[in-house]
CSV table of C-alpha atoms in Angstrom, one decimal:
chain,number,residue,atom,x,y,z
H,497,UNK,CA,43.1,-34.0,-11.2
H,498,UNK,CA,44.9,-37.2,-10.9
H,499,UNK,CA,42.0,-38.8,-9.0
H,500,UNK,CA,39.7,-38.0,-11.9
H,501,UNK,CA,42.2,-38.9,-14.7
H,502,UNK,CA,42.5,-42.4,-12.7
H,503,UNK,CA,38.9,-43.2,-12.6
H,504,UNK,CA,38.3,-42.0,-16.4
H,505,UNK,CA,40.9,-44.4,-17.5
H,506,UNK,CA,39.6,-47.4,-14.9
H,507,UNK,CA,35.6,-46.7,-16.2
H,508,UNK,CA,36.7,-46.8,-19.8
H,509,UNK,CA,38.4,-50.1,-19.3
H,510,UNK,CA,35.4,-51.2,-17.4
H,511,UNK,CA,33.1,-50.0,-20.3
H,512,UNK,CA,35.8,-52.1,-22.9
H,513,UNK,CA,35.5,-54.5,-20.9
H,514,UNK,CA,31.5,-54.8,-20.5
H,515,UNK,CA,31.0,-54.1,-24.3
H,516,UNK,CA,32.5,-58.5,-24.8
H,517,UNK,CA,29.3,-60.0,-23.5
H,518,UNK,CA,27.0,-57.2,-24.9
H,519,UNK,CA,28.2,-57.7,-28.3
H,520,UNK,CA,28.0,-62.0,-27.5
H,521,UNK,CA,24.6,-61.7,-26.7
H,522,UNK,CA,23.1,-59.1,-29.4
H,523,UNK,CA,24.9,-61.5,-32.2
H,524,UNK,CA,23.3,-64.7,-30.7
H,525,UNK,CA,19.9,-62.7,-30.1
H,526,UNK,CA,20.2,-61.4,-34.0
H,527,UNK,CA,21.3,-64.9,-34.9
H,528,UNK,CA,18.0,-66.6,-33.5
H,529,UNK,CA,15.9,-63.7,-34.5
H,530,UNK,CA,17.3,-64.0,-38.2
H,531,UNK,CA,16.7,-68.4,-37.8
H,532,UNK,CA,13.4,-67.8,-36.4
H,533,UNK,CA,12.6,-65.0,-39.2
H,534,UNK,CA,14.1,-67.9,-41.7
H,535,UNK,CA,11.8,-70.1,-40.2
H,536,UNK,CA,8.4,-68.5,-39.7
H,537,UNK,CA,6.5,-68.0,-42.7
H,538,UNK,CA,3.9,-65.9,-41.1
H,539,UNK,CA,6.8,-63.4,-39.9
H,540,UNK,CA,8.1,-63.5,-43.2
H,541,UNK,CA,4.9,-62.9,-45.1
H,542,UNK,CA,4.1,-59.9,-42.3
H,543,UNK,CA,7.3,-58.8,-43.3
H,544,UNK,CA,6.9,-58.5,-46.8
H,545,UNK,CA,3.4,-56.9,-46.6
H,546,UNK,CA,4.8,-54.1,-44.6
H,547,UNK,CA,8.1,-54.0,-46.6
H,548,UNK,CA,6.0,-53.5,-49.7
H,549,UNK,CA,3.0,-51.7,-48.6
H,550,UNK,CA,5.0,-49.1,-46.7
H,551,UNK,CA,6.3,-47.4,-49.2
H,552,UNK,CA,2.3,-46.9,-50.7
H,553,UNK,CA,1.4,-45.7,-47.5
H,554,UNK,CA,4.2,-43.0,-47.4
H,555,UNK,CA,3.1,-41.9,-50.9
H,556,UNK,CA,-0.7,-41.7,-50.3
H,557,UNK,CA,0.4,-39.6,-47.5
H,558,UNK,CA,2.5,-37.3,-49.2
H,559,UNK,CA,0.2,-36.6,-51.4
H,560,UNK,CA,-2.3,-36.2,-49.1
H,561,UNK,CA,0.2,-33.4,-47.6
H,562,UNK,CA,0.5,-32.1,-51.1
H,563,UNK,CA,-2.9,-31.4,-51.6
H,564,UNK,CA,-4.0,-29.5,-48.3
H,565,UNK,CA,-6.1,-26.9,-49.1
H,566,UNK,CA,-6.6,-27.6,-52.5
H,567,UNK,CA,-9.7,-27.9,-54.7
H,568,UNK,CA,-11.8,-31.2,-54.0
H,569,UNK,CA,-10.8,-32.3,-57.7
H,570,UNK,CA,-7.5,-31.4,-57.2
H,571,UNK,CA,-7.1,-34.0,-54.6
H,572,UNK,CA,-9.7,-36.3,-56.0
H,573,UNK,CA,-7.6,-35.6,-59.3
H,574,UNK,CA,-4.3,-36.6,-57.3
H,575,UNK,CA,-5.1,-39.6,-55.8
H,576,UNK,CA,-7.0,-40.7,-58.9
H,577,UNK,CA,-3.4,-41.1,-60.3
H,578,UNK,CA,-2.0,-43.1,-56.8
H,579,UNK,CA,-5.0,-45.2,-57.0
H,580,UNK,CA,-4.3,-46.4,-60.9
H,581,UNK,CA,-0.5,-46.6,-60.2
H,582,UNK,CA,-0.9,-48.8,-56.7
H,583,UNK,CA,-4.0,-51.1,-57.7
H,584,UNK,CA,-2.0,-53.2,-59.6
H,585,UNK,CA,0.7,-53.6,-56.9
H,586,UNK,CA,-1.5,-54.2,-54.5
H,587,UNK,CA,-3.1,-56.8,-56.3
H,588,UNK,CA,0.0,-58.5,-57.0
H,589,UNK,CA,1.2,-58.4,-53.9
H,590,UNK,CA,-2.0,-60.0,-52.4
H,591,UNK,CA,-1.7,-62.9,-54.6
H,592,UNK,CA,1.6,-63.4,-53.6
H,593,UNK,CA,0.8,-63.8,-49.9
H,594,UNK,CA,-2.5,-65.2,-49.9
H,595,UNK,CA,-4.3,-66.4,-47.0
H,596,UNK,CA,-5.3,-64.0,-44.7
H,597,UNK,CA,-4.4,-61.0,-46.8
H,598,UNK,CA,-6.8,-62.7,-49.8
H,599,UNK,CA,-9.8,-62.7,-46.6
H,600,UNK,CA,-9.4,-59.0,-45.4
H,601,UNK,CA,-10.0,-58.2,-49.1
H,602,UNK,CA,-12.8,-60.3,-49.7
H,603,UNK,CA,-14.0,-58.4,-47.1
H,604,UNK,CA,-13.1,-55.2,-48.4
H,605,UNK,CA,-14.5,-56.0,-51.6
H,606,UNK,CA,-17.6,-55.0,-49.8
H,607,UNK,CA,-17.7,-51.5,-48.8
H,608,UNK,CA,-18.0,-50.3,-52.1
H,609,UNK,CA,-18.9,-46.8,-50.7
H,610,UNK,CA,-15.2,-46.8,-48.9
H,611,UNK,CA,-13.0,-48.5,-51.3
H,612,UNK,CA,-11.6,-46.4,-54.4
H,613,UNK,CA,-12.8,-47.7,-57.9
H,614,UNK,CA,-9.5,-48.2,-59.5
H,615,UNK,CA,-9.5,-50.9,-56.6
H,616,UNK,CA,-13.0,-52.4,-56.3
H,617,UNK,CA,-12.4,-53.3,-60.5
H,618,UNK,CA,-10.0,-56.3,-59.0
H,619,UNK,CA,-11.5,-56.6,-55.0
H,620,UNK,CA,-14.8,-57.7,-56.8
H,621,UNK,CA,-13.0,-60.7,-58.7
H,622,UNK,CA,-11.0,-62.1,-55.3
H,623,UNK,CA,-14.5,-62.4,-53.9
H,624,UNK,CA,-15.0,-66.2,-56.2
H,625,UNK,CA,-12.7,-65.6,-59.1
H,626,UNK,CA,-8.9,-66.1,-57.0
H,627,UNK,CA,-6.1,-67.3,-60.0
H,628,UNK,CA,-5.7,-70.9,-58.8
H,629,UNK,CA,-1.8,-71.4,-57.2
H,630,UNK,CA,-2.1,-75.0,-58.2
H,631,UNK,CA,-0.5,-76.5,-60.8
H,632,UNK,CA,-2.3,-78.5,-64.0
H,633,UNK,CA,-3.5,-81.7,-61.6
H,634,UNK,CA,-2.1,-80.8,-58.4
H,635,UNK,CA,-5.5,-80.8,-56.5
H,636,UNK,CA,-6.0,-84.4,-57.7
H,637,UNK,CA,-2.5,-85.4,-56.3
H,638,UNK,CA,-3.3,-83.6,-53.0
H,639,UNK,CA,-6.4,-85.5,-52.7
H,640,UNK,CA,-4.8,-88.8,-53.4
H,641,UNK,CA,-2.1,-88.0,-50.8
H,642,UNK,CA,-4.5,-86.6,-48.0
H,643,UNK,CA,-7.0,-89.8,-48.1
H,644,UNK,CA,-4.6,-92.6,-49.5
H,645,UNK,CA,-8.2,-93.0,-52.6
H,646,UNK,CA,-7.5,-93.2,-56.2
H,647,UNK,CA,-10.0,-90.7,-58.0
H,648,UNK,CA,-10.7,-93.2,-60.2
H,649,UNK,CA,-11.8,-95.5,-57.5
H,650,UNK,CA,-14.2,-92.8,-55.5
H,651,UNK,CA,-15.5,-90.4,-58.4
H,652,UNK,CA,-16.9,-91.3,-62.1
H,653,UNK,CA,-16.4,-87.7,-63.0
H,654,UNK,CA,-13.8,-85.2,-61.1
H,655,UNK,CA,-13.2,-81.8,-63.5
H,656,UNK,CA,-9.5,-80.7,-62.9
H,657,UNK,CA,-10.4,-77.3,-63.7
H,658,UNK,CA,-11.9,-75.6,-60.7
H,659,UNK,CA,-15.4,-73.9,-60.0
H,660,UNK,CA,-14.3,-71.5,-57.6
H,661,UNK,CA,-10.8,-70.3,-55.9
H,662,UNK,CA,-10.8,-68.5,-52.6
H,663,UNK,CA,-8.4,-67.7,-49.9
H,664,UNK,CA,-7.8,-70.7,-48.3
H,665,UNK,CA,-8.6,-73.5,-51.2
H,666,UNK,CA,-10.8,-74.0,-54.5
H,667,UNK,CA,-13.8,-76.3,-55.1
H,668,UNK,CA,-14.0,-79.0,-57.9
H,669,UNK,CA,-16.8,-80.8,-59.4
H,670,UNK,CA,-16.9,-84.3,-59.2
H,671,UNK,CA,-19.6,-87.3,-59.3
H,672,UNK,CA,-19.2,-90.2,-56.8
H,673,UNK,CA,-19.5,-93.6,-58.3
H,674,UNK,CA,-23.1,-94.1,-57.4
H,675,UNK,CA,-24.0,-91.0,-59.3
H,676,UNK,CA,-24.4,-88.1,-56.4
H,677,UNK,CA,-22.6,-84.8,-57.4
H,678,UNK,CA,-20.5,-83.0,-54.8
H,679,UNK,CA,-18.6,-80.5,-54.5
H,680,UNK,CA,-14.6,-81.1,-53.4
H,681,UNK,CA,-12.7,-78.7,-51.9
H,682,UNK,CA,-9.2,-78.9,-51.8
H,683,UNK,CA,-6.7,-76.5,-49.4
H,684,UNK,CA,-4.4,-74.8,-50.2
H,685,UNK,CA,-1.0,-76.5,-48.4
């Protein structure tokens, strides 16, 4: 009984002692994963997709769970009322991150015989019609910065406003100085 009490008390000291560099080295590994996280604004867009869209998910699927074995417009009925509460959210939320989440639905904007109505309404307009994230004469500033021209000195006619906004930039209008219209697309930064 002694011999065991002994080596009890000896491995729990051992296991005190081991737990110092365990605890030192999850801090520092949390500490560079919470810099890197800081740092990387694909991880942190990723991470507020799923920390948004989560939550949906769970709900569809609860719902979905709800309505086993119920009527076809029952569930239709059901998710009808998801669909009008989440489409705006969803929207919003792919605004916000842009980029490659403003490309996969452009794409979905195209199975109109898989995507739900209350969605397609806004998945049609992100197609050609994305609400420009520039600022009143920023695209003119970016293009002045990128190629070190004045506007004034390359176009005779540059329209501020844009024809077209889609994932990654938006088009202007302009006519070079020797009268040839073009189109300028400026990215998005």
């Amino acid at each position: 009984l002694s011999s065991y009490f002994n080596n009890t008390i000896k491995g729990s000291v051992w296991r005190r002692r081991r737990r110092g560099p365990i605890i030192i080295v999850s801090t520092i590994t949390l500490a560079f994963a919470a810099g890197y996280t800081y740092l990387d604004e694909g991880f942190l867009r990723s991470l507020t997709f799923w920390a948004r869209a989560y939550p949906i998910y769970i709900h569809y699927r609860y719902v979905q769970w709800l309505t086993k074995g119920k009527s076809d417009e029952e569930i239709s009925q059901a998710f009808s009322v998801l669909h009008r509460k989440y489409s705006p959210k969803v929207e919003k939320l792919t605004l916000y991150l842009g980029g490659f989440y403003l490309k996969q639905v452009q794409f979905m904007s195209t199975l109109d015989d898989f995507v739900p109505p209350e969605y397609m309404i806004w998945l049609k307009k992100m197609q050609d019609r994305v609400p420009s994230p520039f600022k009143p004469g920023e695209a003119r500033q970016i293009f002045e910065q990128s190629l070190g021209l004045k506007i004034e000195d390359t176009f005779s006619y540059w329209n501020d406003e844009p024809r077209g906004v889609a994932s990654i930039g938006q088009v202007h209008h302009a006519i070079l100085k020797n009268g040839k219209e073009v189109a300028v697309k400026i990215q998005f930064p």
